């Protein structure tokens, strides 16, 4: 167990709806990264939060937004859902500039958009 | 050119075989490298870091070739339980945002 928890684990939405995914980071970690993983693909970086500030963003449109709370937990929000947003959304917790560079992943939130 | 490229496979090998995967990266300033393992419908987990001098962990050996900008993973004496997707991960220089390859699928059969 990594100590990283995500909710919900599965959800179904329809096109145009909005979704919020949540992540609790591992104790002692101040950085949370979000990844989207489509079937058969590697995880694609969405954005990273370090101490409540966005620290980097991948090639995702503005309808993907997020935030990090003082306790370092995080949310990913997606507006105006599209069919292609169907994927596994992974949250990864880490210690920024940690020596090992290891990411600790939650089990993911599997989103289906109909 | 993609930042991190891997052959998706699948690599289909018998138990006991030796199998090797390569992963190429485009950013020559990349600082750190990793192999992650992802089981079907599960989250990725760190398998091993890749050091400049190469490193070994039991049946697994990772190598880094900076001149040619690739890393490799060698698995000896493959087990059925090694069946998984192996993700190559690269940390670009000056950033701490790991970039993942699409993964290489390994299937070990009896």
CSV table of C-alpha atoms in Angstrom, one decimal:
chain,number,residue,atom,x,y,z
A,1,UNK,CA,0.0,0.0,0.0
A,2,UNK,CA,1.4,3.4,-1.0
A,3,UNK,CA,-0.8,5.5,1.3
A,4,UNK,CA,-2.1,7.4,-1.6
A,5,UNK,CA,-5.9,7.2,-1.9
A,6,UNK,CA,-8.1,8.3,-4.7
A,7,UNK,CA,-11.9,8.7,-5.0
A,8,UNK,CA,-14.1,7.7,-6.6
A,9,UNK,CA,-12.6,4.6,-8.0
A,10,UNK,CA,-15.1,4.3,-10.8
A,11,UNK,CA,-17.6,6.7,-12.3
A,12,UNK,CA,-19.7,7.2,-15.3
A,13,UNK,CA,-20.6,10.6,-16.8
A,14,UNK,CA,-22.1,11.9,-19.9
A,15,UNK,CA,-20.7,14.3,-22.4
A,16,UNK,CA,-20.8,17.9,-21.2
A,17,UNK,CA,-20.9,17.1,-17.5
A,18,UNK,CA,-18.3,18.0,-15.0
A,19,UNK,CA,-16.3,15.8,-12.7
A,20,UNK,CA,-14.1,16.2,-9.6
A,21,UNK,CA,-11.6,13.6,-8.7
A,22,UNK,CA,-9.8,13.6,-5.3
A,23,UNK,CA,-6.5,12.4,-4.1
A,24,UNK,CA,-4.9,12.2,-0.6
A,25,UNK,CA,-1.1,12.2,-0.8
A,26,UNK,CA,1.2,10.0,1.3
A,27,UNK,CA,2.2,11.4,4.6
A,28,UNK,CA,5.2,13.7,4.4
A,29,UNK,CA,4.8,14.3,0.6
A,30,UNK,CA,4.3,17.9,-0.6
A,31,UNK,CA,3.9,17.2,-4.3
A,32,UNK,CA,1.0,15.7,-6.2
A,33,UNK,CA,1.0,15.0,-9.9
A,34,UNK,CA,-2.0,14.0,-12.0
A,35,UNK,CA,-1.8,11.7,-15.0
A,36,UNK,CA,-4.3,10.5,-17.6
A,37,UNK,CA,-3.9,7.0,-18.9
A,38,UNK,CA,-5.9,5.9,-21.9
A,39,UNK,CA,-6.2,2.2,-22.6
A,40,UNK,CA,-3.0,0.8,-24.1
A,41,UNK,CA,-1.0,4.0,-23.5
A,42,UNK,CA,1.4,5.3,-20.9
A,43,UNK,CA,0.4,7.8,-18.3
A,44,UNK,CA,0.2,11.4,-19.8
A,45,UNK,CA,1.2,14.2,-17.5
A,46,UNK,CA,-1.7,16.6,-16.7
A,47,UNK,CA,-0.2,18.9,-14.1
A,48,UNK,CA,1.7,18.9,-10.8
A,49,UNK,CA,1.1,20.8,-7.6
A,50,UNK,CA,3.8,21.7,-5.1
A,51,UNK,CA,2.8,23.4,-1.9
A,52,UNK,CA,-0.5,24.5,-3.3
A,53,UNK,CA,0.9,26.1,-6.4
A,54,UNK,CA,0.8,24.6,-9.9
A,55,UNK,CA,4.3,23.6,-10.7
A,56,UNK,CA,4.0,22.4,-14.3
A,57,UNK,CA,1.3,21.5,-16.9
A,58,UNK,CA,1.2,19.1,-19.7
A,59,UNK,CA,-0.6,19.5,-23.0
A,60,UNK,CA,-4.2,19.5,-21.7
A,61,UNK,CA,-6.8,22.2,-22.3
A,62,UNK,CA,-7.9,24.6,-19.7
A,63,UNK,CA,-11.1,22.6,-18.9
A,64,UNK,CA,-8.7,20.4,-16.9
A,65,UNK,CA,-8.0,22.3,-13.7
A,66,UNK,CA,-6.9,21.4,-10.2
A,67,UNK,CA,-5.9,22.6,-6.8
A,68,UNK,CA,-3.9,21.4,-3.8
A,69,UNK,CA,-5.0,22.0,-0.3
A,70,UNK,CA,-2.8,22.9,2.8
A,71,UNK,CA,-2.7,19.3,3.8
A,72,UNK,CA,-1.4,18.5,0.3
A,73,UNK,CA,-4.4,16.6,-0.8
A,74,UNK,CA,-5.5,17.5,-4.3
A,75,UNK,CA,-8.4,17.7,-6.7
A,76,UNK,CA,-8.7,17.3,-10.5
A,77,UNK,CA,-11.6,19.0,-12.1
A,78,UNK,CA,-12.7,18.4,-15.7
A,79,UNK,CA,-15.4,20.5,-17.3
A,80,UNK,CA,-17.4,19.9,-20.4
A,81,UNK,CA,-16.5,16.2,-20.6
A,82,UNK,CA,-15.8,14.7,-23.9
A,83,UNK,CA,-15.8,11.0,-25.0
A,84,UNK,CA,-12.0,11.1,-25.2
A,85,UNK,CA,-11.7,12.0,-21.6
A,86,UNK,CA,-12.6,8.3,-20.8
A,87,UNK,CA,-9.5,7.0,-19.1
A,88,UNK,CA,-7.8,6.0,-15.8
A,89,UNK,CA,-6.8,9.1,-13.9
A,90,UNK,CA,-3.8,8.6,-11.7
A,91,UNK,CA,-2.6,10.7,-8.8
A,92,UNK,CA,1.0,10.4,-7.8
A,93,UNK,CA,2.5,11.6,-4.6
A,94,UNK,CA,6.1,12.5,-4.1
A,95,UNK,CA,8.5,14.6,-2.1
A,96,UNK,CA,9.6,17.4,-4.4
A,97,UNK,CA,13.2,17.0,-5.4
A,98,UNK,CA,13.3,13.8,-3.4
A,99,UNK,CA,16.5,11.9,-3.8
A,100,UNK,CA,14.8,8.8,-5.2
A,101,UNK,CA,12.5,10.6,-7.5
A,102,UNK,CA,10.0,7.8,-6.8
A,103,UNK,CA,6.3,8.5,-7.5
A,104,UNK,CA,3.8,6.7,-5.3
A,105,UNK,CA,0.5,6.2,-7.2
A,106,UNK,CA,-3.0,5.7,-6.0
A,107,UNK,CA,-5.1,3.0,-7.6
A,108,UNK,CA,-6.7,5.6,-9.9
A,109,UNK,CA,-10.1,6.8,-10.8
A,110,UNK,CA,-11.6,5.1,-13.8
A,111,UNK,CA,-13.8,7.6,-15.7
A,112,UNK,CA,-16.2,6.6,-18.5
A,113,UNK,CA,-17.8,9.3,-20.5
A,114,UNK,CA,-20.9,8.2,-22.5
B,1,UNK,CA,9.9,12.8,-31.9
B,2,UNK,CA,8.3,11.7,-28.7
B,3,UNK,CA,10.1,12.5,-25.5
B,4,UNK,CA,10.2,8.9,-24.4
B,5,UNK,CA,9.7,6.0,-26.8
B,6,UNK,CA,9.2,2.3,-26.1
B,7,UNK,CA,8.3,-0.6,-28.3
B,8,UNK,CA,4.8,-1.5,-27.1
B,9,UNK,CA,5.3,-5.2,-27.8
B,10,UNK,CA,3.9,-7.6,-26.7
B,11,UNK,CA,7.0,-9.6,-26.0
B,12,UNK,CA,5.8,-13.2,-25.6
B,13,UNK,CA,8.5,-15.4,-24.0
B,14,UNK,CA,8.6,-18.8,-22.3
B,15,UNK,CA,9.4,-19.2,-18.6
B,16,UNK,CA,13.1,-19.1,-18.0
B,17,UNK,CA,13.9,-16.9,-21.0
B,18,UNK,CA,15.9,-13.7,-20.9
B,19,UNK,CA,14.2,-10.7,-22.3
B,20,UNK,CA,15.4,-7.1,-22.8
B,21,UNK,CA,13.6,-3.8,-23.4
B,22,UNK,CA,14.9,-0.6,-24.6
B,23,UNK,CA,13.6,2.9,-24.2
B,24,UNK,CA,14.9,6.0,-26.0
B,25,UNK,CA,14.6,9.6,-24.8
B,26,UNK,CA,14.9,12.9,-26.7
B,27,UNK,CA,16.1,15.3,-24.0
B,28,UNK,CA,19.8,15.0,-23.6
B,29,UNK,CA,19.7,17.0,-20.4
B,30,UNK,CA,17.5,14.4,-18.7
B,31,UNK,CA,18.8,13.7,-15.2
B,32,UNK,CA,17.1,10.6,-13.8
B,33,UNK,CA,15.6,7.4,-15.2
B,34,UNK,CA,13.4,4.7,-13.9
B,35,UNK,CA,11.5,1.6,-14.8
B,36,UNK,CA,8.0,1.1,-13.4
B,37,UNK,CA,5.9,-2.0,-13.6
B,38,UNK,CA,2.2,-1.8,-14.2
B,39,UNK,CA,0.0,-4.9,-13.8
B,40,UNK,CA,-3.3,-5.1,-15.7
B,41,UNK,CA,-5.7,-2.4,-14.5
B,42,UNK,CA,-3.5,-1.5,-11.6
B,43,UNK,CA,-1.4,1.5,-10.8
B,44,UNK,CA,2.3,1.8,-11.8
B,45,UNK,CA,4.9,0.9,-9.2
B,46,UNK,CA,8.6,1.6,-9.1
B,47,UNK,CA,10.6,-1.4,-10.3
B,48,UNK,CA,14.1,0.2,-10.2
B,49,UNK,CA,16.0,3.4,-10.7
B,50,UNK,CA,18.6,3.4,-13.5
B,51,UNK,CA,22.0,4.7,-12.5
B,52,UNK,CA,24.8,5.8,-14.8
B,53,UNK,CA,26.9,2.8,-13.8
B,54,UNK,CA,24.1,0.4,-14.3
B,55,UNK,CA,22.4,-1.5,-11.6
B,56,UNK,CA,21.1,-4.9,-10.8
B,57,UNK,CA,18.4,-6.2,-8.5
B,58,UNK,CA,18.1,-9.9,-8.5
B,59,UNK,CA,17.0,-11.0,-12.0
B,60,UNK,CA,16.6,-7.4,-13.2
B,61,UNK,CA,19.4,-5.3,-14.7
B,62,UNK,CA,19.0,-1.7,-15.8
B,63,UNK,CA,21.5,0.2,-18.0
B,64,UNK,CA,21.8,3.8,-19.1
B,65,UNK,CA,23.5,4.8,-22.3
B,66,UNK,CA,23.7,8.6,-22.3
B,67,UNK,CA,25.6,8.9,-25.6
B,68,UNK,CA,22.8,7.1,-27.5
B,69,UNK,CA,20.1,8.3,-25.2
B,70,UNK,CA,18.5,5.1,-24.2
B,71,UNK,CA,17.9,3.0,-21.1
B,72,UNK,CA,17.4,-0.8,-21.0
B,73,UNK,CA,15.9,-3.4,-18.8
B,74,UNK,CA,17.1,-7.0,-18.8
B,75,UNK,CA,15.1,-9.7,-17.1
B,76,UNK,CA,16.7,-13.0,-16.7
B,77,UNK,CA,15.0,-16.4,-15.9
B,78,UNK,CA,11.6,-14.9,-16.6
B,79,UNK,CA,8.7,-16.0,-14.3
B,80,UNK,CA,5.0,-16.1,-15.0
B,81,UNK,CA,4.6,-13.3,-12.5
B,82,UNK,CA,6.8,-11.0,-14.5
B,83,UNK,CA,3.9,-10.6,-17.0
B,84,UNK,CA,3.1,-6.9,-16.9
B,85,UNK,CA,3.7,-3.7,-18.7
B,86,UNK,CA,7.0,-2.1,-18.1
B,87,UNK,CA,7.1,1.7,-18.2
B,88,UNK,CA,10.2,3.7,-18.9
B,89,UNK,CA,10.2,7.0,-17.0
B,90,UNK,CA,12.5,10.0,-17.6
B,91,UNK,CA,13.0,13.1,-15.5
B,92,UNK,CA,14.0,16.0,-17.7
B,93,UNK,CA,16.8,18.2,-16.6
B,94,UNK,CA,15.7,21.2,-14.5
B,95,UNK,CA,12.3,19.7,-14.0
B,96,UNK,CA,10.9,17.2,-11.5
B,97,UNK,CA,8.1,16.1,-13.8
B,98,UNK,CA,8.6,12.6,-14.8
B,99,UNK,CA,7.6,11.7,-18.4
B,100,UNK,CA,6.4,8.2,-19.1
B,101,UNK,CA,6.8,6.0,-22.2
B,102,UNK,CA,3.7,4.1,-23.4
B,103,UNK,CA,5.0,0.9,-21.9
B,104,UNK,CA,6.2,-2.4,-23.2
B,105,UNK,CA,3.9,-5.4,-22.6
B,106,UNK,CA,5.6,-8.6,-21.5
B,107,UNK,CA,3.8,-12.0,-21.5
B,108,UNK,CA,5.6,-14.9,-20.0
B,109,UNK,CA,4.0,-18.3,-20.8
B,110,UNK,CA,4.5,-21.8,-19.4
